[in-house]
Amino acid sequence: MVTIISATNRPNSSTYKLAQYYQKKLKEKGFEAGILSLTQLPANIIESDLYKKRSEEFMPIQDLVSKTDKFLFIIPEYNGSFPGVLKVFIDACSFPESFYEKKAALVGLSSGKYGNIRGIDHFTGVCHYMHLNIMPLKIHIGSINKEFDADNNLFQKDTLKFTEEQMDKFILF
Ligand SMILES: Cc1cc2nc3c(=O)[nH]c(=O)nc-3n(C[C@H](O)[C@H](O)[C@H](O)COP(=O)(O)O)c2cc1C
């Protein structure tokens, strides 16, 4: 099973728009992927699902994560790194069945110029610690507010070139 993680719980995020775009494009290539948005996390996750606690609300999320063998993380830049809620999510997931010896590709985005280069590096370190194998080609999309057309498709030439290459490699990864 393949799951795209939309790695913020901010409502109406560009991250979610980008996750939907990746899902659509992968489908056009004959590759099915679901989306798990961190908006789906229990609102009180830090009370209900950390340190071996498990809520009923989180169970289907854990089940989905456990069944996934390949992840695509779409990660916005928040204060020069990945969002705190992504780390809370990772810490809430059971070890080792969630991420150990599985595969993931990473996409960074930001309203600023650099597309979360640093946050993607930070998150790569966390993934390596968890033995989650990261695909070498990582994509960074800066100035995200200039990247979508009226139909929520990416349209800039360079962005299309690199996202297409990443998707093709992800399918084979
Ligand atoms: C808490 C927070 C911190 C942010 N910090 C940065 C930042 O360090 N650099 C940057 O370029 N954009 C920053 N942004 C803007 C996001 O990159 C921007 O909202 C972009 O659309 C991706 O986030 P989104 O998926 O929440 O929309 C921040 C946004 C939030 C909500």
PDB file of C-alpha atoms and ligand atoms in Angstrom:
ATOM      1  CA  MET A   1       0.000   0.000   0.000  1.00  0.00           C
ATOM      2  CA  VAL A   2       1.189   3.510  -0.845  1.00  0.00           C
ATOM      3  CA  THR A   3       0.249   6.549   1.254  1.00  0.00           C
ATOM      4  CA  ILE A   4       0.844  10.243   0.694  1.00  0.00           C
ATOM      5  CA  ILE A   5       1.239  12.050   4.020  1.00  0.00           C
ATOM      6  CA  SER A   6       0.037  15.661   3.891  1.00  0.00           C
ATOM      7  CA  ALA A   7       2.277  16.743   6.748  1.00  0.00           C
ATOM      8  CA  THR A   8       0.400  19.616   8.378  1.00  0.00           C
ATOM      9  CA  ASN A   9      -2.885  19.980  10.246  1.00  0.00           C
ATOM     10  CA  ARG A  10      -3.343  23.564   8.990  1.00  0.00           C
ATOM     11  CA  PRO A  11      -6.773  23.878   7.319  1.00  0.00           C
ATOM     12  CA  ASN A  12      -6.799  24.719   3.580  1.00  0.00           C
ATOM     13  CA  SER A  13      -3.052  24.193   3.320  1.00  0.00           C
ATOM     14  CA  SER A  14      -1.036  24.303   0.121  1.00  0.00           C
ATOM     15  CA  THR A  15       0.462  21.047   1.364  1.00  0.00           C
ATOM     16  CA  TYR A  16      -2.888  19.290   0.991  1.00  0.00           C
ATOM     17  CA  LYS A  17      -3.386  20.802  -2.475  1.00  0.00           C
ATOM     18  CA  LEU A  18       0.028  19.468  -3.489  1.00  0.00           C
ATOM     19  CA  ALA A  19      -0.774  16.040  -1.995  1.00  0.00           C
ATOM     20  CA  GLN A  20      -3.948  15.902  -4.113  1.00  0.00           C
ATOM     21  CA  TYR A  21      -1.958  16.920  -7.189  1.00  0.00           C
ATOM     22  CA  TYR A  22       0.592  14.122  -6.613  1.00  0.00           C
ATOM     23  CA  GLN A  23      -2.220  11.619  -6.057  1.00  0.00           C
ATOM     24  CA  LYS A  24      -3.912  12.642  -9.314  1.00  0.00           C
ATOM     25  CA  LYS A  25      -0.700  12.525 -11.359  1.00  0.00           C
ATOM     26  CA  LEU A  26       0.342   9.165  -9.909  1.00  0.00           C
ATOM     27  CA  LYS A  27      -3.105   7.805 -10.785  1.00  0.00           C
ATOM     28  CA  GLU A  28      -2.680   9.014 -14.379  1.00  0.00           C
ATOM     29  CA  LYS A  29       0.501   6.910 -14.410  1.00  0.00           C
ATOM     30  CA  GLY A  30      -1.511   3.879 -13.232  1.00  0.00           C
ATOM     31  CA  PHE A  31      -0.271   4.059  -9.622  1.00  0.00           C
ATOM     32  CA  GLU A  32      -2.788   4.179  -6.752  1.00  0.00           C
ATOM     33  CA  ALA A  33      -1.947   6.102  -3.575  1.00  0.00           C
ATOM     34  CA  GLY A  34      -4.129   7.170  -0.654  1.00  0.00           C
ATOM     35  CA  ILE A  35      -3.754  10.421   1.264  1.00  0.00           C
ATOM     36  CA  LEU A  36      -3.417  10.717   5.024  1.00  0.00           C
ATOM     37  CA  SER A  37      -3.738  14.354   6.042  1.00  0.00           C
ATOM     38  CA  LEU A  38      -2.509  15.302   9.501  1.00  0.00           C
ATOM     39  CA  THR A  39      -5.793  17.236   9.831  1.00  0.00           C
ATOM     40  CA  GLN A  40      -7.227  13.735  10.492  1.00  0.00           C
ATOM     41  CA  LEU A  41      -5.231  13.309  13.715  1.00  0.00           C
ATOM     42  CA  PRO A  42      -7.124  13.321  17.017  1.00  0.00           C
ATOM     43  CA  ALA A  43      -7.326  16.931  18.230  1.00  0.00           C
ATOM     44  CA  ASN A  44      -5.858  15.972  21.600  1.00  0.00           C
ATOM     45  CA  ILE A  45      -3.218  13.564  20.249  1.00  0.00           C
ATOM     46  CA  ILE A  46      -0.587  14.701  22.743  1.00  0.00           C
ATOM     47  CA  GLU A  47      -2.887  13.506  25.552  1.00  0.00           C
ATOM     48  CA  SER A  48      -4.437  10.493  23.832  1.00  0.00           C
ATOM     49  CA  ASP A  49      -1.735   8.782  21.764  1.00  0.00           C
ATOM     50  CA  LEU A  50       1.765   9.376  23.056  1.00  0.00           C
ATOM     51  CA  TYR A  51       3.872   7.098  25.276  1.00  0.00           C
ATOM     52  CA  LYS A  52       2.068   3.826  24.610  1.00  0.00           C
ATOM     53  CA  LYS A  53      -1.436   5.267  24.936  1.00  0.00           C
ATOM     54  CA  ARG A  54      -3.742   4.492  22.018  1.00  0.00           C
ATOM     55  CA  SER A  55      -7.143   6.104  21.332  1.00  0.00           C
ATOM     56  CA  GLU A  56      -9.907   4.546  19.267  1.00  0.00           C
ATOM     57  CA  GLU A  57      -9.711   7.542  16.956  1.00  0.00           C
ATOM     58  CA  PHE A  58      -6.052   6.847  16.153  1.00  0.00           C
ATOM     59  CA  MET A  59      -6.496   3.109  15.527  1.00  0.00           C
ATOM     60  CA  PRO A  60      -7.528   3.348  11.850  1.00  0.00           C
ATOM     61  CA  ILE A  61      -4.635   5.768  11.279  1.00  0.00           C
ATOM     62  CA  GLN A  62      -2.175   3.327  12.870  1.00  0.00           C
ATOM     63  CA  ASP A  63      -3.672   0.523  10.812  1.00  0.00           C
ATOM     64  CA  LEU A  64      -3.173   2.512   7.610  1.00  0.00           C
ATOM     65  CA  VAL A  65       0.426   3.362   8.527  1.00  0.00           C
ATOM     66  CA  SER A  66       1.197  -0.257   9.445  1.00  0.00           C
ATOM     67  CA  LYS A  67      -0.171  -1.495   6.109  1.00  0.00           C
ATOM     68  CA  THR A  68       1.749   1.083   4.060  1.00  0.00           C
ATOM     69  CA  ASP A  69       5.084   0.011   2.610  1.00  0.00           C
ATOM     70  CA  LYS A  70       5.849   3.166   0.627  1.00  0.00           C
ATOM     71  CA  PHE A  71       5.224   6.749   1.840  1.00  0.00           C
ATOM     72  CA  LEU A  72       5.362  10.082   0.065  1.00  0.00           C
ATOM     73  CA  PHE A  73       5.709  12.903   2.597  1.00  0.00           C
ATOM     74  CA  ILE A  74       4.659  16.396   1.459  1.00  0.00           C
ATOM     75  CA  ILE A  75       6.193  18.710   4.054  1.00  0.00           C
ATOM     76  CA  PRO A  76       5.743  22.489   4.446  1.00  0.00           C
ATOM     77  CA  GLU A  77       8.407  24.741   5.931  1.00  0.00           C
ATOM     78  CA  TYR A  78       7.417  26.025   9.351  1.00  0.00           C
ATOM     79  CA  ASN A  79       9.996  28.194  11.116  1.00  0.00           C
ATOM     80  CA  GLY A  80      12.878  26.817   9.099  1.00  0.00           C
ATOM     81  CA  SER A  81      11.998  23.141   9.555  1.00  0.00           C
ATOM     82  CA  PHE A  82       9.218  20.545   9.279  1.00  0.00           C
ATOM     83  CA  PRO A  83       5.992  21.079  11.281  1.00  0.00           C
ATOM     84  CA  GLY A  84       5.960  19.989  14.929  1.00  0.00           C
ATOM     85  CA  VAL A  85       2.740  18.075  14.323  1.00  0.00           C
ATOM     86  CA  LEU A  86       4.634  15.772  11.933  1.00  0.00           C
ATOM     87  CA  LYS A  87       7.031  14.791  14.722  1.00  0.00           C
ATOM     88  CA  VAL A  88       4.107  14.286  17.120  1.00  0.00           C
ATOM     89  CA  PHE A  89       2.500  11.999  14.526  1.00  0.00           C
ATOM     90  CA  ILE A  90       5.737  10.012  14.088  1.00  0.00           C
ATOM     91  CA  ASP A  91       6.171   9.728  17.874  1.00  0.00           C
ATOM     92  CA  ALA A  92       2.556   8.555  18.254  1.00  0.00           C
ATOM     93  CA  CYS A  93       2.948   5.758  15.683  1.00  0.00           C
ATOM     94  CA  SER A  94       3.872   2.296  16.966  1.00  0.00           C
ATOM     95  CA  PHE A  95       7.465   1.097  16.637  1.00  0.00           C
ATOM     96  CA  PRO A  96       8.739  -0.817  14.674  1.00  0.00           C
ATOM     97  CA  GLU A  97       5.769  -1.713  12.455  1.00  0.00           C
ATOM     98  CA  SER A  98       5.090   1.827  11.265  1.00  0.00           C
ATOM     99  CA  PHE A  99       8.244   2.866   9.414  1.00  0.00           C
ATOM    100  CA  TYR A 100      11.072   0.378  10.063  1.00  0.00           C
ATOM    101  CA  GLU A 101      12.766  -0.830   6.849  1.00  0.00           C
ATOM    102  CA  LYS A 102      10.097   0.765   4.666  1.00  0.00           C
ATOM    103  CA  LYS A 103      10.535   3.346   1.881  1.00  0.00           C
ATOM    104  CA  ALA A 104       9.699   7.045   1.526  1.00  0.00           C
ATOM    105  CA  ALA A 105      10.088   9.971  -0.853  1.00  0.00           C
ATOM    106  CA  LEU A 106      10.099  13.577   0.349  1.00  0.00           C
ATOM    107  CA  VAL A 107       8.707  16.815  -1.113  1.00  0.00           C
ATOM    108  CA  GLY A 108       9.298  20.194   0.581  1.00  0.00           C
ATOM    109  CA  LEU A 109       7.336  23.376  -0.012  1.00  0.00           C
ATOM    110  CA  SER A 110       7.298  26.910   1.320  1.00  0.00           C
ATOM    111  CA  SER A 111       6.025  30.379   0.634  1.00  0.00           C
ATOM    112  CA  GLY A 112       9.660  31.518   0.808  1.00  0.00           C
ATOM    113  CA  LYS A 113      12.323  30.843  -1.780  1.00  0.00           C
ATOM    114  CA  TYR A 114      13.908  27.583  -0.672  1.00  0.00           C
ATOM    115  CA  GLY A 115      11.127  25.002  -0.526  1.00  0.00           C
ATOM    116  CA  ASN A 116      11.969  23.691   2.928  1.00  0.00           C
ATOM    117  CA  ILE A 117      15.467  22.449   2.083  1.00  0.00           C
ATOM    118  CA  ARG A 118      16.454  22.548   5.745  1.00  0.00           C
ATOM    119  CA  GLY A 119      13.237  20.923   7.014  1.00  0.00           C
ATOM    120  CA  ILE A 120      13.620  18.103   4.494  1.00  0.00           C
ATOM    121  CA  ASP A 121      17.197  17.589   5.731  1.00  0.00           C
ATOM    122  CA  HIS A 122      15.998  17.580   9.349  1.00  0.00           C
ATOM    123  CA  PHE A 123      13.265  15.084   8.520  1.00  0.00           C
ATOM    124  CA  THR A 124      15.705  12.889   6.564  1.00  0.00           C
ATOM    125  CA  GLY A 125      17.734  12.583   9.778  1.00  0.00           C
ATOM    126  CA  VAL A 126      14.636  11.403  11.674  1.00  0.00           C
ATOM    127  CA  CYS A 127      13.831   8.910   8.890  1.00  0.00           C
ATOM    128  CA  HIS A 128      17.346   7.499   8.895  1.00  0.00           C
ATOM    129  CA  TYR A 129      17.135   7.036  12.653  1.00  0.00           C
ATOM    130  CA  MET A 130      13.928   5.028  12.130  1.00  0.00           C
ATOM    131  CA  HIS A 131      15.497   2.954   9.309  1.00  0.00           C
ATOM    132  CA  LEU A 132      13.004   4.448   6.871  1.00  0.00           C
ATOM    133  CA  ASN A 133      14.803   4.364   3.521  1.00  0.00           C
ATOM    134  CA  ILE A 134      14.640   7.696   1.710  1.00  0.00           C
ATOM    135  CA  MET A 135      14.639   8.014  -2.073  1.00  0.00           C
ATOM    136  CA  PRO A 136      17.640  10.149  -3.097  1.00  0.00           C
ATOM    137  CA  LEU A 137      15.691  12.534  -5.360  1.00  0.00           C
ATOM    138  CA  LYS A 138      13.979  15.075  -3.077  1.00  0.00           C
ATOM    139  CA  ILE A 139      11.962  17.973  -4.477  1.00  0.00           C
ATOM    140  CA  HIS A 140      11.836  21.507  -3.054  1.00  0.00           C
ATOM    141  CA  ILE A 141       9.095  23.850  -4.243  1.00  0.00           C
ATOM    142  CA  GLY A 142       9.546  27.454  -3.132  1.00  0.00           C
ATOM    143  CA  SER A 143       7.130  30.383  -3.682  1.00  0.00           C
ATOM    144  CA  ILE A 144       4.286  27.855  -3.603  1.00  0.00           C
ATOM    145  CA  ASN A 145       1.657  30.581  -4.020  1.00  0.00           C
ATOM    146  CA  LYS A 146       2.928  31.062  -7.606  1.00  0.00           C
ATOM    147  CA  GLU A 147       2.897  27.369  -8.503  1.00  0.00           C
ATOM    148  CA  PHE A 148      -0.773  26.389  -8.925  1.00  0.00           C
ATOM    149  CA  ASP A 149      -3.034  27.319 -11.829  1.00  0.00           C
ATOM    150  CA  ALA A 150      -6.800  27.896 -11.488  1.00  0.00           C
ATOM    151  CA  ASP A 151      -7.426  24.117 -11.509  1.00  0.00           C
ATOM    152  CA  ASN A 152      -4.863  23.458  -8.763  1.00  0.00           C
ATOM    153  CA  ASN A 153      -2.383  21.950 -11.197  1.00  0.00           C
ATOM    154  CA  LEU A 154       1.325  22.735 -11.208  1.00  0.00           C
ATOM    155  CA  PHE A 155       2.260  24.435 -14.459  1.00  0.00           C
ATOM    156  CA  GLN A 156       5.785  25.898 -14.266  1.00  0.00           C
ATOM    157  CA  LYS A 157       8.187  24.131 -16.617  1.00  0.00           C
ATOM    158  CA  ASP A 158      10.972  23.350 -14.130  1.00  0.00           C
ATOM    159  CA  THR A 159       8.564  22.252 -11.417  1.00  0.00           C
ATOM    160  CA  LEU A 160       6.810  19.905 -13.846  1.00  0.00           C
ATOM    161  CA  LYS A 161      10.128  18.443 -14.992  1.00  0.00           C
ATOM    162  CA  PHE A 162      11.355  17.658 -11.477  1.00  0.00           C
ATOM    163  CA  THR A 163       8.022  16.475 -10.028  1.00  0.00           C
ATOM    164  CA  GLU A 164       7.477  14.157 -13.018  1.00  0.00           C
ATOM    165  CA  GLU A 165      10.968  12.715 -12.621  1.00  0.00           C
ATOM    166  CA  GLN A 166      10.384  12.205  -8.911  1.00  0.00           C
ATOM    167  CA  MET A 167       7.036  10.459  -9.483  1.00  0.00           C
ATOM    168  CA  ASP A 168       8.505   8.129 -12.112  1.00  0.00           C
ATOM    169  CA  LYS A 169      11.361   7.235  -9.758  1.00  0.00           C
ATOM    170  CA  PHE A 170       8.945   6.833  -6.832  1.00  0.00           C
ATOM    171  CA  ILE A 171       6.884   4.307  -8.783  1.00  0.00           C
ATOM    172  CA  LEU A 172      10.010   2.220  -9.387  1.00  0.00           C
ATOM    173  CA  PHE A 173      11.526   2.785  -5.879  1.00  0.00           C
TER     174      PHE A 173
HETATM  175  C1  LIG B   1       3.763  28.173  11.685  1.00  0.00           C
HETATM  176  C2  LIG B   1       4.234  28.539  10.302  1.00  0.00           C
HETATM  177  C3  LIG B   1       5.578  28.800  10.086  1.00  0.00           C
HETATM  178  C4  LIG B   1       6.045  29.121   8.807  1.00  0.00           C
HETATM  179  N1  LIG B   1       7.397  29.300   8.611  1.00  0.00           N
HETATM  180  C5  LIG B   1       7.862  29.479   7.357  1.00  0.00           C
HETATM  181  C6  LIG B   1       9.265  29.550   7.099  1.00  0.00           C
HETATM  182  O1  LIG B   1      10.089  29.379   7.970  1.00  0.00           O
HETATM  183  N2  LIG B   1       9.680  29.753   5.824  1.00  0.00           N
HETATM  184  C7  LIG B   1       8.795  29.888   4.788  1.00  0.00           C
HETATM  185  O2  LIG B   1       9.221  30.070   3.642  1.00  0.00           O
HETATM  186  N3  LIG B   1       7.458  29.832   4.986  1.00  0.00           N
HETATM  187  C8  LIG B   1       6.980  29.615   6.248  1.00  0.00           C
HETATM  188  N4  LIG B   1       5.626  29.506   6.464  1.00  0.00           N
HETATM  189  C9  LIG B   1       4.714  29.620   5.316  1.00  0.00           C
HETATM  190  C10 LIG B   1       4.438  28.253   4.666  1.00  0.00           C
HETATM  191  O3  LIG B   1       5.596  27.807   4.012  1.00  0.00           O
HETATM  192  C11 LIG B   1       3.289  28.465   3.689  1.00  0.00           C
HETATM  193  O4  LIG B   1       2.094  28.600   4.456  1.00  0.00           O
HETATM  194  C12 LIG B   1       3.156  27.426   2.585  1.00  0.00           C
HETATM  195  O5  LIG B   1       1.931  27.661   1.937  1.00  0.00           O
HETATM  196  C13 LIG B   1       3.156  25.980   3.025  1.00  0.00           C
HETATM  197  O6  LIG B   1       2.395  25.766   4.171  1.00  0.00           O
HETATM  198  P1  LIG B   1       0.865  25.286   4.178  1.00  0.00           P
HETATM  199  O7  LIG B   1       0.850  23.917   3.623  1.00  0.00           O
HETATM  200  O8  LIG B   1       0.482  25.360   5.632  1.00  0.00           O
HETATM  201  O9  LIG B   1       0.073  26.231   3.314  1.00  0.00           O
HETATM  202  C14 LIG B   1       5.137  29.204   7.731  1.00  0.00           C
HETATM  203  C15 LIG B   1       3.762  28.956   7.951  1.00  0.00           C
HETATM  204  C16 LIG B   1       3.320  28.604   9.214  1.00  0.00           C
HETATM  205  C17 LIG B   1       1.842  28.296   9.406  1.00  0.00           C
END
